[in-house]
JSON list of C-alpha atoms and ligand atoms in Angstrom, two decimals:
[
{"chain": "A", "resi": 4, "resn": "UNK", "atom": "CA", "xyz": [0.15, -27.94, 13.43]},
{"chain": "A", "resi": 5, "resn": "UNK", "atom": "CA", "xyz": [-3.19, -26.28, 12.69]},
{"chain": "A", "resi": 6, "resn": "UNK", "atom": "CA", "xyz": [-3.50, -22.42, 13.12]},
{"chain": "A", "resi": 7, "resn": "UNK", "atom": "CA", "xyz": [-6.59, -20.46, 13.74]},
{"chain": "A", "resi": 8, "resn": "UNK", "atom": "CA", "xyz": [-6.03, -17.26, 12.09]},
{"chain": "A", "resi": 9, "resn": "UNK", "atom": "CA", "xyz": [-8.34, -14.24, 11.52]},
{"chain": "A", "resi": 10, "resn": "UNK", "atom": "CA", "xyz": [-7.66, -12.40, 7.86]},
{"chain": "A", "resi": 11, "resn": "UNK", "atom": "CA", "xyz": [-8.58, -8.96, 8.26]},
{"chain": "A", "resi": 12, "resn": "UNK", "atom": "CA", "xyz": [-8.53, -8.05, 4.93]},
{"chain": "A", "resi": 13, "resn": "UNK", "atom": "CA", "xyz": [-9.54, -4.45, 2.95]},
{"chain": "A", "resi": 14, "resn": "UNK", "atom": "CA", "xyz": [-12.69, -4.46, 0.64]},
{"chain": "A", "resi": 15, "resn": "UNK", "atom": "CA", "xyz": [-13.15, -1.95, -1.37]},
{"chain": "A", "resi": 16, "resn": "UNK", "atom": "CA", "xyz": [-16.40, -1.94, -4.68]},
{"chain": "A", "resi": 17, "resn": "UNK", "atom": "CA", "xyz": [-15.95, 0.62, -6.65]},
{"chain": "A", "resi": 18, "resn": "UNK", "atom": "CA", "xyz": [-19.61, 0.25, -7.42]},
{"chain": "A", "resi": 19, "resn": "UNK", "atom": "CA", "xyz": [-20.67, 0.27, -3.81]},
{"chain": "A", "resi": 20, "resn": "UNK", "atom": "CA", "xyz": [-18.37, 1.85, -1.25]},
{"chain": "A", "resi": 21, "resn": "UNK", "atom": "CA", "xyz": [-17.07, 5.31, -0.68]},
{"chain": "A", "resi": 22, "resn": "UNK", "atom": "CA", "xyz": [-14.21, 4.10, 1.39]},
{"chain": "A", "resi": 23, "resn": "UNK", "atom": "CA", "xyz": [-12.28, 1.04, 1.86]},
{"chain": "A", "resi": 24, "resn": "UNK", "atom": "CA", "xyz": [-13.39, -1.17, 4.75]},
{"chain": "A", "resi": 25, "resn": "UNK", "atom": "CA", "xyz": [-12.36, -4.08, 7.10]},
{"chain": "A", "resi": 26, "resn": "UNK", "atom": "CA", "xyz": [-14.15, -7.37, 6.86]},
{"chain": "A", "resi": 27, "resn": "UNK", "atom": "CA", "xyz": [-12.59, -10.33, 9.13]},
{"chain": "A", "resi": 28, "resn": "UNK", "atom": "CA", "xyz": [-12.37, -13.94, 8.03]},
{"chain": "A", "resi": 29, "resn": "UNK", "atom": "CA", "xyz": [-11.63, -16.82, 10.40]},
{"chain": "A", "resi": 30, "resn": "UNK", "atom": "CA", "xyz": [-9.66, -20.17, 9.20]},
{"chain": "A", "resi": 31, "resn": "UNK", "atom": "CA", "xyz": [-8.07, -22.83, 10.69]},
{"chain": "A", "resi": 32, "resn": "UNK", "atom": "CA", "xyz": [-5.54, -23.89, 8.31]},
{"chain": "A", "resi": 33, "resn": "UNK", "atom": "CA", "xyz": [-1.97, -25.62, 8.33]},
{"chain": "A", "resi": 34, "resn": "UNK", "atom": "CA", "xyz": [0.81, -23.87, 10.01]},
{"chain": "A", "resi": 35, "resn": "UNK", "atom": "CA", "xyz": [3.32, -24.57, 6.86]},
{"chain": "A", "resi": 36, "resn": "UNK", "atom": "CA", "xyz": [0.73, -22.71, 3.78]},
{"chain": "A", "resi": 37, "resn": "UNK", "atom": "CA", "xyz": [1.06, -19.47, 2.72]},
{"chain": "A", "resi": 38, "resn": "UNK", "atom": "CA", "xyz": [-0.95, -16.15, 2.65]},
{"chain": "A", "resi": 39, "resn": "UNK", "atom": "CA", "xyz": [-1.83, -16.88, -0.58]},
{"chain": "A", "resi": 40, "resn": "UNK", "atom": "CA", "xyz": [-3.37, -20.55, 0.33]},
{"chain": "A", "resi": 41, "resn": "UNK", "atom": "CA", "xyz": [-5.74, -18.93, 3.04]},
{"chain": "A", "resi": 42, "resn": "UNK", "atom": "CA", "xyz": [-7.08, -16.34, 0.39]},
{"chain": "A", "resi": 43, "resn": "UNK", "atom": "CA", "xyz": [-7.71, -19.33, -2.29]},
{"chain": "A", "resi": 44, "resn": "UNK", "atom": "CA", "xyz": [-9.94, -21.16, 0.45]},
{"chain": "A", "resi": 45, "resn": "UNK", "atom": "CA", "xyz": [-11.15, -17.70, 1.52]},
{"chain": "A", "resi": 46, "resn": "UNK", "atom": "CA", "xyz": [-12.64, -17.01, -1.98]},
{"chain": "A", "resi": 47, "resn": "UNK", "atom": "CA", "xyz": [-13.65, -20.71, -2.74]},
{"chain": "A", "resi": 48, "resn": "UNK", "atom": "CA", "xyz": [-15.44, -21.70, 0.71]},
{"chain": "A", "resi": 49, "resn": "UNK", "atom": "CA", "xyz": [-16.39, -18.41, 1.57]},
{"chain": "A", "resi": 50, "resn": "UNK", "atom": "CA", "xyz": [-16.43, -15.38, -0.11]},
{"chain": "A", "resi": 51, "resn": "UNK", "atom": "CA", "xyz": [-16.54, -15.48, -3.80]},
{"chain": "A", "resi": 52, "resn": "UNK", "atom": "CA", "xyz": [-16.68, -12.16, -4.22]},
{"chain": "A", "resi": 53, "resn": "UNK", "atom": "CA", "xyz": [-13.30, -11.00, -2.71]},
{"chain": "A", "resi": 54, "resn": "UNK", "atom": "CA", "xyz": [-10.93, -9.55, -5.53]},
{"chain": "A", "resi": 55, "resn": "UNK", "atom": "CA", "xyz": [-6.82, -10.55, -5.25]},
{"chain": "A", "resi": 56, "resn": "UNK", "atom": "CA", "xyz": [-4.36, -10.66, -7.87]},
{"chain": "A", "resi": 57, "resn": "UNK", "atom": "CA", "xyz": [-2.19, -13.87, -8.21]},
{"chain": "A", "resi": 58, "resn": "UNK", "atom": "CA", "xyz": [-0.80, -16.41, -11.04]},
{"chain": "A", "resi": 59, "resn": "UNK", "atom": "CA", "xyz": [2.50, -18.18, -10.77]},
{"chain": "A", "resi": 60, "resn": "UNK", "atom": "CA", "xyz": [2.33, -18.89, -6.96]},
{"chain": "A", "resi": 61, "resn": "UNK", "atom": "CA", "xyz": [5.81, -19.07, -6.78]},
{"chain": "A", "resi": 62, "resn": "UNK", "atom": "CA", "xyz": [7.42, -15.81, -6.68]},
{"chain": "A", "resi": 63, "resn": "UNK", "atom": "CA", "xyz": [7.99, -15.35, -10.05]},
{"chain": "A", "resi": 64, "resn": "UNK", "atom": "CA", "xyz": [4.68, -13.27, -11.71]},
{"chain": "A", "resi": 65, "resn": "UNK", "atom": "CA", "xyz": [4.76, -10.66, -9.01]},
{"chain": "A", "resi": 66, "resn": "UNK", "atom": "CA", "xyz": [0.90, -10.32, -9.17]},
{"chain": "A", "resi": 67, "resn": "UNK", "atom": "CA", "xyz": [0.19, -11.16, -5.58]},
{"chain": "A", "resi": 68, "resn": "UNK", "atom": "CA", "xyz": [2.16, -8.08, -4.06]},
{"chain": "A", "resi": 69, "resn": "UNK", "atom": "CA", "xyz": [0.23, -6.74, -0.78]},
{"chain": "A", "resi": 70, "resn": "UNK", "atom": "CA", "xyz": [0.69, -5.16, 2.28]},
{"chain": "A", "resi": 71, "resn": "UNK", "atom": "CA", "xyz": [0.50, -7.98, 4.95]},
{"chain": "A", "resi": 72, "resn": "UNK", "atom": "CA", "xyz": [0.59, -6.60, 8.35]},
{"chain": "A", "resi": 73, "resn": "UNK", "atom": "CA", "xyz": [1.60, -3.40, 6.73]},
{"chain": "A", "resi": 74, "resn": "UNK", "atom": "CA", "xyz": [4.34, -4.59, 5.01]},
{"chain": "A", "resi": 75, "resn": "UNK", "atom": "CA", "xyz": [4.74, -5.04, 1.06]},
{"chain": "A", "resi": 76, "resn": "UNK", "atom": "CA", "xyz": [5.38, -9.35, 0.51]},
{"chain": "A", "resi": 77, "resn": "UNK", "atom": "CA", "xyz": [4.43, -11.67, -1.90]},
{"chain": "A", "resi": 78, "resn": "UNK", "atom": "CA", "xyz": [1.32, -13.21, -0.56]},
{"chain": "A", "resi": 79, "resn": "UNK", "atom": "CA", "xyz": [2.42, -16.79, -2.12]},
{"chain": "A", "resi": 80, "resn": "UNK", "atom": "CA", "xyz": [5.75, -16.16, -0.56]},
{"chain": "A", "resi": 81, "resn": "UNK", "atom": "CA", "xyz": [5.00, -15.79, 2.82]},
{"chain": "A", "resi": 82, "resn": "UNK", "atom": "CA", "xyz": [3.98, -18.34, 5.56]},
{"chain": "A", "resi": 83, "resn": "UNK", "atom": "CA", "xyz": [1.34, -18.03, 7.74]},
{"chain": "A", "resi": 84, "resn": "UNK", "atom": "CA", "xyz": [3.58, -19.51, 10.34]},
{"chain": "A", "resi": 85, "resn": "UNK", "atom": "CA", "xyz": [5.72, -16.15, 9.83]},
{"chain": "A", "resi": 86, "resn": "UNK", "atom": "CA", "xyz": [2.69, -14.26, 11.34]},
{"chain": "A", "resi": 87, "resn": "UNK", "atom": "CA", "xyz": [1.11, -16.83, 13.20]},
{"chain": "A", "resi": 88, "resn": "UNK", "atom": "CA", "xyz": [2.80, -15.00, 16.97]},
{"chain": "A", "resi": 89, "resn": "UNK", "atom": "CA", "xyz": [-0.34, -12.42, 16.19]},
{"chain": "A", "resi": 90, "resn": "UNK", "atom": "CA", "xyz": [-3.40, -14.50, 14.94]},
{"chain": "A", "resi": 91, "resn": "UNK", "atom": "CA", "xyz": [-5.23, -11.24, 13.52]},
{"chain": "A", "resi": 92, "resn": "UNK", "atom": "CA", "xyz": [-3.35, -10.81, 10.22]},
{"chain": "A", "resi": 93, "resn": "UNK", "atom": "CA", "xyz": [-4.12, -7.78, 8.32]},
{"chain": "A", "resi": 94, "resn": "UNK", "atom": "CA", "xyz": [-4.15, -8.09, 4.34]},
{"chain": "A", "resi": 95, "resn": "UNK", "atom": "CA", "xyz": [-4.46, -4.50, 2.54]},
{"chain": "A", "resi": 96, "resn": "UNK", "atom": "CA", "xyz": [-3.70, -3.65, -1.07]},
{"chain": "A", "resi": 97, "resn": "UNK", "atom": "CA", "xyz": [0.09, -2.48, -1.84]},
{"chain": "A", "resi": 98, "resn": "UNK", "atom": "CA", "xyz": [0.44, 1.64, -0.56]},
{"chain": "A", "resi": 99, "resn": "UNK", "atom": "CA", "xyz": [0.99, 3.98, -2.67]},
{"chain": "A", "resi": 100, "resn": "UNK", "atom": "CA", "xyz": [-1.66, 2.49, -5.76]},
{"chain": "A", "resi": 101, "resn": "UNK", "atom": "CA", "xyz": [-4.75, 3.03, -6.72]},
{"chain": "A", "resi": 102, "resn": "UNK", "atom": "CA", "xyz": [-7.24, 0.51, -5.44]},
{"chain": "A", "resi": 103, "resn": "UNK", "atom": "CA", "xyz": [-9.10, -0.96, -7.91]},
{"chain": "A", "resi": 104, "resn": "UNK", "atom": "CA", "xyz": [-10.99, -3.52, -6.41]},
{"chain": "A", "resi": 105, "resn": "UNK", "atom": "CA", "xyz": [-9.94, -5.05, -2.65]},
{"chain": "A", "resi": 106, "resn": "UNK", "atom": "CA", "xyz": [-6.62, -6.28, -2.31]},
{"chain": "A", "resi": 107, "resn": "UNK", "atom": "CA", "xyz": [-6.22, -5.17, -6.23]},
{"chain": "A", "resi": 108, "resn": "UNK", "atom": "CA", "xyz": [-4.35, -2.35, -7.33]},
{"chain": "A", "resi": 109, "resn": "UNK", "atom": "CA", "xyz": [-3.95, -0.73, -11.03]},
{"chain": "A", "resi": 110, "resn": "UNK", "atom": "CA", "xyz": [-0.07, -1.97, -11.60]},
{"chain": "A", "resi": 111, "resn": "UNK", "atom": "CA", "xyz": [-0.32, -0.01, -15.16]},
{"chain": "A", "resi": 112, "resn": "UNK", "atom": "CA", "xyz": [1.32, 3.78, -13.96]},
{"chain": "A", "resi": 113, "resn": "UNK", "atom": "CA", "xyz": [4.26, 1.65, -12.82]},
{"chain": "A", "resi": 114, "resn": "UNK", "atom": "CA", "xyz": [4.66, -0.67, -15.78]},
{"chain": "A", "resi": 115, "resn": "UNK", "atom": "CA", "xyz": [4.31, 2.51, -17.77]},
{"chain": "A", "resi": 116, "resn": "UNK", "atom": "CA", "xyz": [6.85, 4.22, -15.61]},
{"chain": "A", "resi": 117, "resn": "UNK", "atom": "CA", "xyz": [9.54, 1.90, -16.68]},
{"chain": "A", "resi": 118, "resn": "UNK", "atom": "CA", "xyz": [9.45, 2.15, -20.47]},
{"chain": "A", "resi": 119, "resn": "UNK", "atom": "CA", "xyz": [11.57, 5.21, -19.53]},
{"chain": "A", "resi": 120, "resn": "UNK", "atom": "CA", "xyz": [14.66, 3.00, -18.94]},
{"chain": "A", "resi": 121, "resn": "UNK", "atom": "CA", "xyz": [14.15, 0.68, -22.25]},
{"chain": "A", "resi": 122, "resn": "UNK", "atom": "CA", "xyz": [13.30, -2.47, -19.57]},
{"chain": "A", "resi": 123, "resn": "UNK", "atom": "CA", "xyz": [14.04, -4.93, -22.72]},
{"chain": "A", "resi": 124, "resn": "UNK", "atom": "CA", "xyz": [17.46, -6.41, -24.39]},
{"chain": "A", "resi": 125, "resn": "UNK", "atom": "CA", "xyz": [18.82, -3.85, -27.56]},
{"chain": "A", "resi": 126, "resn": "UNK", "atom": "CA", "xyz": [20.53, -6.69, -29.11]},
{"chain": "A", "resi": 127, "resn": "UNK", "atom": "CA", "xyz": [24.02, -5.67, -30.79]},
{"chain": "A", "resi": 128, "resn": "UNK", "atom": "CA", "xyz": [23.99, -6.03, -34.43]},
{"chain": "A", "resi": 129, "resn": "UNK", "atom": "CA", "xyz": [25.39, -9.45, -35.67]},
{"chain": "A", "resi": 130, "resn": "UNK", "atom": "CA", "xyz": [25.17, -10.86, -32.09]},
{"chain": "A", "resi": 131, "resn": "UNK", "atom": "CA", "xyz": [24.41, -14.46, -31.74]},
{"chain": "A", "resi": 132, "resn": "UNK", "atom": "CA", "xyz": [22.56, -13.60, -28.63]},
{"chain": "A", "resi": 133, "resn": "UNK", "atom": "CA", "xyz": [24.47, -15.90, -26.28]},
{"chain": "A", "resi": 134, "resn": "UNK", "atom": "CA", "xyz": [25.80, -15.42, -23.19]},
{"chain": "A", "resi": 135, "resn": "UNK", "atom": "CA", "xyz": [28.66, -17.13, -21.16]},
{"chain": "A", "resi": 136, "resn": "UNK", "atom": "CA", "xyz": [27.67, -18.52, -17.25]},
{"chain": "A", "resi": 137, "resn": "UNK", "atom": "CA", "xyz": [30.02, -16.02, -15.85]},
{"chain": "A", "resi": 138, "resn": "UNK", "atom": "CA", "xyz": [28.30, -13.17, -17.76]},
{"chain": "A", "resi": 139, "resn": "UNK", "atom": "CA", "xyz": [24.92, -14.40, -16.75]},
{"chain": "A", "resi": 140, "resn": "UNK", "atom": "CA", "xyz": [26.23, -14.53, -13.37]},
{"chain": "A", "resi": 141, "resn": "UNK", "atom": "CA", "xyz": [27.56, -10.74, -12.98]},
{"chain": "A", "resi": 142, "resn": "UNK", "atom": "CA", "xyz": [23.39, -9.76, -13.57]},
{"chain": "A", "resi": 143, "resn": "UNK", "atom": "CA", "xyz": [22.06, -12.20, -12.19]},
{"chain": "A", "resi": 144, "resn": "UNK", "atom": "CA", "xyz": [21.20, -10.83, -8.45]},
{"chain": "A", "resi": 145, "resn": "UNK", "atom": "CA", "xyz": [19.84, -7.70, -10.08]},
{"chain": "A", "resi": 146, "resn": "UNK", "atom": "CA", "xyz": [18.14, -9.87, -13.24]},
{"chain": "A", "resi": 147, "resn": "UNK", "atom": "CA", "xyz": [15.56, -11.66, -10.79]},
{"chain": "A", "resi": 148, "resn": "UNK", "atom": "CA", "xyz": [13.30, -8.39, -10.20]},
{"chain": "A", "resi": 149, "resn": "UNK", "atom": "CA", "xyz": [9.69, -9.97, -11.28]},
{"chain": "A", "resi": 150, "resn": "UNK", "atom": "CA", "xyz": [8.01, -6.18, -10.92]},
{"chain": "A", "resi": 151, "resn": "UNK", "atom": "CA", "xyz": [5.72, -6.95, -7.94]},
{"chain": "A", "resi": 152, "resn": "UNK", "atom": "CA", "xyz": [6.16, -2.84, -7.74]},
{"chain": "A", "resi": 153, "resn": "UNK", "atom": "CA", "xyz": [6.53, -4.00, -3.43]},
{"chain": "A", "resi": 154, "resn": "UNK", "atom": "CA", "xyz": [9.26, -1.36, -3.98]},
{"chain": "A", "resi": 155, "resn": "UNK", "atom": "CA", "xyz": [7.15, 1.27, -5.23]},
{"chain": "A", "resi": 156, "resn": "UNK", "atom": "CA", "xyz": [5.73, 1.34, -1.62]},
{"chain": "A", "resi": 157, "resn": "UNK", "atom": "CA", "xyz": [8.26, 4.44, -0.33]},
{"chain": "A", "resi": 158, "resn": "UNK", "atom": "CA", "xyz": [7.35, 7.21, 1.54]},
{"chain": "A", "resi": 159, "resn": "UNK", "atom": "CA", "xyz": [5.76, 9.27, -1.61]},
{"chain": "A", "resi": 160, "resn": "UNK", "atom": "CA", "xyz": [3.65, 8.53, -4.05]},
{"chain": "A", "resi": 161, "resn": "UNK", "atom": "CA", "xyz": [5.77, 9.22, -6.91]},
{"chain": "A", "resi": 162, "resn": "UNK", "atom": "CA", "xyz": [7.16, 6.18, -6.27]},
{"chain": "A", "resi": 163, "resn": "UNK", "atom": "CA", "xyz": [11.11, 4.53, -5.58]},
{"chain": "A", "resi": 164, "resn": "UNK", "atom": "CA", "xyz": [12.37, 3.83, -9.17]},
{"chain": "A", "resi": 165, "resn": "UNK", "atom": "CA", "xyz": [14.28, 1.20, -7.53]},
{"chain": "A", "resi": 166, "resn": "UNK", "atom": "CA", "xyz": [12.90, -1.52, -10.14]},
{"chain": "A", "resi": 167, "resn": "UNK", "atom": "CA", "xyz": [13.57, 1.13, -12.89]},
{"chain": "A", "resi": 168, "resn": "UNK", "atom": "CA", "xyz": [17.38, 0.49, -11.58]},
{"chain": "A", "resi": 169, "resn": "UNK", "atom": "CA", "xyz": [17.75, -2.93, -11.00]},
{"chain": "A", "resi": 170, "resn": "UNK", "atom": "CA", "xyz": [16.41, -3.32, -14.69]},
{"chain": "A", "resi": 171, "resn": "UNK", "atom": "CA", "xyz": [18.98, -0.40, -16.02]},
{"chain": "A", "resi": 172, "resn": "UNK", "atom": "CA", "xyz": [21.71, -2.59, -14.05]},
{"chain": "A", "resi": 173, "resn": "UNK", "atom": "CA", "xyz": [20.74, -5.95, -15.35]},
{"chain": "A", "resi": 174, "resn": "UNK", "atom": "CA", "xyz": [21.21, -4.87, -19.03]},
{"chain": "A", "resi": 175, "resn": "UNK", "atom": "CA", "xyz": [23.53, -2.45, -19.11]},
{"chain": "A", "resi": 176, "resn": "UNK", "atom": "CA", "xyz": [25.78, -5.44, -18.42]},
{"chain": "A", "resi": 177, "resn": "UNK", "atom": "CA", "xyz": [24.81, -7.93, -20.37]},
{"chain": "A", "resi": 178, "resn": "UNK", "atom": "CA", "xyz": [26.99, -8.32, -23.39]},
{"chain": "A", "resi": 179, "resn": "UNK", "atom": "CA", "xyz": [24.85, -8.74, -25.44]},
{"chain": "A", "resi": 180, "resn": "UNK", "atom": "CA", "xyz": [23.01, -5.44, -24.98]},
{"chain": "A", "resi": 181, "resn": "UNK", "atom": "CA", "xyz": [23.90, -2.39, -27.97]},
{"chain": "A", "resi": 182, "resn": "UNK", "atom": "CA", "xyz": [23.08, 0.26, -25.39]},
{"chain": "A", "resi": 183, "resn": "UNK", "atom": "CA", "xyz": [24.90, -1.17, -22.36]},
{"chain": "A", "resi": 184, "resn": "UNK", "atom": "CA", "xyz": [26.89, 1.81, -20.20]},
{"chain": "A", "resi": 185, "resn": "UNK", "atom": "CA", "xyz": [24.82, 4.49, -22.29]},
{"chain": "A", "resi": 186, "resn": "UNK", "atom": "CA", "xyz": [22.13, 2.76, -19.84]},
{"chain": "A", "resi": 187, "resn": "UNK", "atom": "CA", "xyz": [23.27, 4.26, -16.51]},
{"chain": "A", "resi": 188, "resn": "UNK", "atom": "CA", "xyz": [23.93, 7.71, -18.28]},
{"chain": "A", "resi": 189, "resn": "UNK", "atom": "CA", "xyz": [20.23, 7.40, -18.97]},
{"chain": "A", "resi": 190, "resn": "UNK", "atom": "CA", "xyz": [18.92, 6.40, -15.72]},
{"chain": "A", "resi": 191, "resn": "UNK", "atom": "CA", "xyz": [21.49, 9.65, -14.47]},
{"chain": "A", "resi": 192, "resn": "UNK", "atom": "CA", "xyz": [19.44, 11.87, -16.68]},
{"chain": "A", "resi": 193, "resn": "UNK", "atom": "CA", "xyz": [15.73, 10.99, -15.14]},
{"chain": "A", "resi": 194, "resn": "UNK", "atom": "CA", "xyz": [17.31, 11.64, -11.75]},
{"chain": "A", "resi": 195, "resn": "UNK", "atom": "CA", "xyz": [17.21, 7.79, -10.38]},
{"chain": "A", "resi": 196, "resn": "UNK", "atom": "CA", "xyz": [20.53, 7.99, -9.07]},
{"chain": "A", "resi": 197, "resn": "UNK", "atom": "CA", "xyz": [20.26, 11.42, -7.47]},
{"chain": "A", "resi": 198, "resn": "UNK", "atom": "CA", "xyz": [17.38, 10.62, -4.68]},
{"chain": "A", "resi": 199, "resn": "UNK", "atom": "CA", "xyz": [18.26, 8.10, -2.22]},
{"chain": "A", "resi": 200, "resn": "UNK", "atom": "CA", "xyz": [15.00, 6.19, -2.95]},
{"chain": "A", "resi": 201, "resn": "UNK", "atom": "CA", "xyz": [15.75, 3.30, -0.66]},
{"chain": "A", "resi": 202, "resn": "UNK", "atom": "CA", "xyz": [15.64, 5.61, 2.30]},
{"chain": "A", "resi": 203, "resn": "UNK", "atom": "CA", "xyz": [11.55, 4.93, 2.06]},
{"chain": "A", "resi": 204, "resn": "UNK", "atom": "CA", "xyz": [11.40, 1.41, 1.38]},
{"chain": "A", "resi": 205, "resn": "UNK", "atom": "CA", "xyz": [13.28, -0.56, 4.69]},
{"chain": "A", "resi": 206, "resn": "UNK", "atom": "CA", "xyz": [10.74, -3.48, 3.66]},
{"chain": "A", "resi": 207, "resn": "UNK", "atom": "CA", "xyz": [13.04, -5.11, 1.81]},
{"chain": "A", "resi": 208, "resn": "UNK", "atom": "CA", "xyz": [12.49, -6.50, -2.04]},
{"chain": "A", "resi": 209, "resn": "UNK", "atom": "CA", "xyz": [10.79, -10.03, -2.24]},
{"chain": "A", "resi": 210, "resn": "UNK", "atom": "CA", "xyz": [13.16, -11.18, -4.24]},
{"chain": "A", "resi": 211, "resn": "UNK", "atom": "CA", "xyz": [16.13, -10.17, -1.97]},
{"chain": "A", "resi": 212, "resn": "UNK", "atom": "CA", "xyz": [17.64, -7.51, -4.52]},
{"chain": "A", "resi": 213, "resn": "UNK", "atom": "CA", "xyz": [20.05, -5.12, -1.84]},
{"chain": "A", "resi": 214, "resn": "UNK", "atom": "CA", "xyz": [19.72, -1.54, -2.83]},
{"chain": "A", "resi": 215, "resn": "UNK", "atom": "CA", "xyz": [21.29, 0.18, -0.18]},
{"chain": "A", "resi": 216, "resn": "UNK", "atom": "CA", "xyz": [24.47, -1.93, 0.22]},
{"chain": "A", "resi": 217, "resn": "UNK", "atom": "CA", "xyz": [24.67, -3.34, -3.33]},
{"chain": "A", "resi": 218, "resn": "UNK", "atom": "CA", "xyz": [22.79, -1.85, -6.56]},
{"chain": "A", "resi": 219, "resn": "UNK", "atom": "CA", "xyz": [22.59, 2.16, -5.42]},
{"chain": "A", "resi": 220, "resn": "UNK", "atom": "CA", "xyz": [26.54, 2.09, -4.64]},
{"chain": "A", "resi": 221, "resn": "UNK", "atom": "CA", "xyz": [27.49, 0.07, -7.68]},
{"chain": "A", "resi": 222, "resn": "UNK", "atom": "CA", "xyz": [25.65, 2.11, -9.99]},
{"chain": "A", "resi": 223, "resn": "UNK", "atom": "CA", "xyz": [26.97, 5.61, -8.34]},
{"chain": "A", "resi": 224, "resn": "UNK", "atom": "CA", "xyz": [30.63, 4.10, -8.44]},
{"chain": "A", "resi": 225, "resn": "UNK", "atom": "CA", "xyz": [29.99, 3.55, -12.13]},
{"chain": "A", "resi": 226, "resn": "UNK", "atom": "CA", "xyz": [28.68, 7.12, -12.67]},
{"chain": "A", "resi": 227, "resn": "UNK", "atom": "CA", "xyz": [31.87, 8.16, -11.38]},
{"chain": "A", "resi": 228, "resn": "UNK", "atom": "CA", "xyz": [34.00, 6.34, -13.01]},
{"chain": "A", "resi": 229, "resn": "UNK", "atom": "CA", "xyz": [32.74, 7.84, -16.33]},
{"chain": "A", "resi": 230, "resn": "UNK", "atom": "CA", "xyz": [32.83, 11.44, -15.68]},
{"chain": "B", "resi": 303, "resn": "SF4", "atom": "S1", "xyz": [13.05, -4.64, -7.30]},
{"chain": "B", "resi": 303, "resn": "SF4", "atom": "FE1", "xyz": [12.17, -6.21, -5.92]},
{"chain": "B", "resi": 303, "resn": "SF4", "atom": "S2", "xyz": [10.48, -5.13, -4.91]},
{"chain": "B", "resi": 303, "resn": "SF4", "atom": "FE2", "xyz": [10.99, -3.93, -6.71]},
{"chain": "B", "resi": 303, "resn": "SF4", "atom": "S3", "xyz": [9.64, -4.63, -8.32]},
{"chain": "B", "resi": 303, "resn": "SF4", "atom": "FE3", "xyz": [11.54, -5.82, -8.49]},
{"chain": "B", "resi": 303, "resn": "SF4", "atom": "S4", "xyz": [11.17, -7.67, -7.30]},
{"chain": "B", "resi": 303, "resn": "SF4", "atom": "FE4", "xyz": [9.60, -6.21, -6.70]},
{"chain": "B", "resi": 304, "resn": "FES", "atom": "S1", "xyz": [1.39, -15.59, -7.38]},
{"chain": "B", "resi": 304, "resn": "FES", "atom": "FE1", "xyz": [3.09, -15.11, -8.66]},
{"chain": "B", "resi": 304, "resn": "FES", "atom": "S2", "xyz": [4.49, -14.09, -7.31]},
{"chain": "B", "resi": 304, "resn": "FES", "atom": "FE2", "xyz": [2.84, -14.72, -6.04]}
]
């Protein structure tokens, strides 16, 4: 079925405007494409100048995270169809970042932000650097964040630090990792356990990674159990 859809979507030159602004688009495109899909035709039969992020279009890169219809998605992620009960759908950079051109944002203070946590495998001495299935599949859940920083988007602008735990969760167990537990004593110390940081984001993560009900409580129960 073919959808006419208007993409109100946030400009923003840093060369010419003062203030981000509203331009409309209008499209009729297939019910089943994405977000992402009306952008692409957007900026090649259109509009060459609009600025968006995106890469894999698959929902692994991350670089396409936006507020659509004021919530923080993946823009290749997301159907049309999903919207389509509105026709007016509103495309704005992700909240919470500084706009650096339209619908992109500079991801760098949040990249940087992680570093904190050591977001990379400390491989134990004279490991092979294997790992069984059923190891693989204890991190797994928490081992598919792709940093679209959609999490980031909480009620302050200091950000969540929820992908700063999913990472400290996915290697401290993973056997093959020399810091392992030391991990959650270190994410204790910068404070990411002691906020409730999910309390601002009820978006959800793209990827489907459950704070509130699975990472926040494990990682507590762990703190716990090693004082
Ligand atoms: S935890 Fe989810 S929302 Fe946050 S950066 Fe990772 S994938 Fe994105
Ligand atoms: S383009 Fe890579 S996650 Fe959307």
């Amino acid at each position: 079925m073919m959808l006419d859809i208007t993409l109100q979507v946030a400009r923003f030159n840093p060369d010419l405007d003062t203030e981000t602004r509203l331009q409309d688009y209008f499209l009729q495109t297939e019910e089943q494409r994405m977000v992402l899909d009306a952008l692409l035709e957007i900026r090649d039969f259109q509009d060459g100048s609009l600025a968006f992020r995106h890469s894999c279009r698959s929902g692994i890169c991350g670089s396409c995270a936006m507020m659509i219809n004021g919530q923080p998605k993946l823009a290749c992620q997301t159907k049309l169809a999903e919207l389509a009960e509105d026709s007016l759908i509103r495309l704005e950079p992700l909240a919470g970042f500084r706009v650096l051109r339209d619908l992109v944002v500079d991801i760098d203070p949040f990249l940087e932000s992680l570093k904190a946590i050591v977001p990379w495998l400390v491989l134990r001495p004279n490991h092979n650097g294997r790992m069984s299935p059923e190891a693989l599949a204890e991190i797994e859940a928490m081992g598919i964040c792709i940093l679209c920083g959609a999490c980031e988007v909480g009620e302050t602008q200091a950000g969540t630090g929820l992908a700063s735990l999913a990472k400290t969760y996915r290697f401290a167990f993973d056997p093959r990792d020399a810091l392992g537990p030391e991990r959650i004593k270190l994410a204790v110390d910068l404070g990411l356990l002691k906020w409730p940081p999910y309390e601002g984001f009820a978006a959800g993560c793209p990827k489907g990674i459950e704070f509130e009900k699975g990472l926040i409580p494990a990682l507590r129960a762990l703190t716990i159990q090693q004082e």
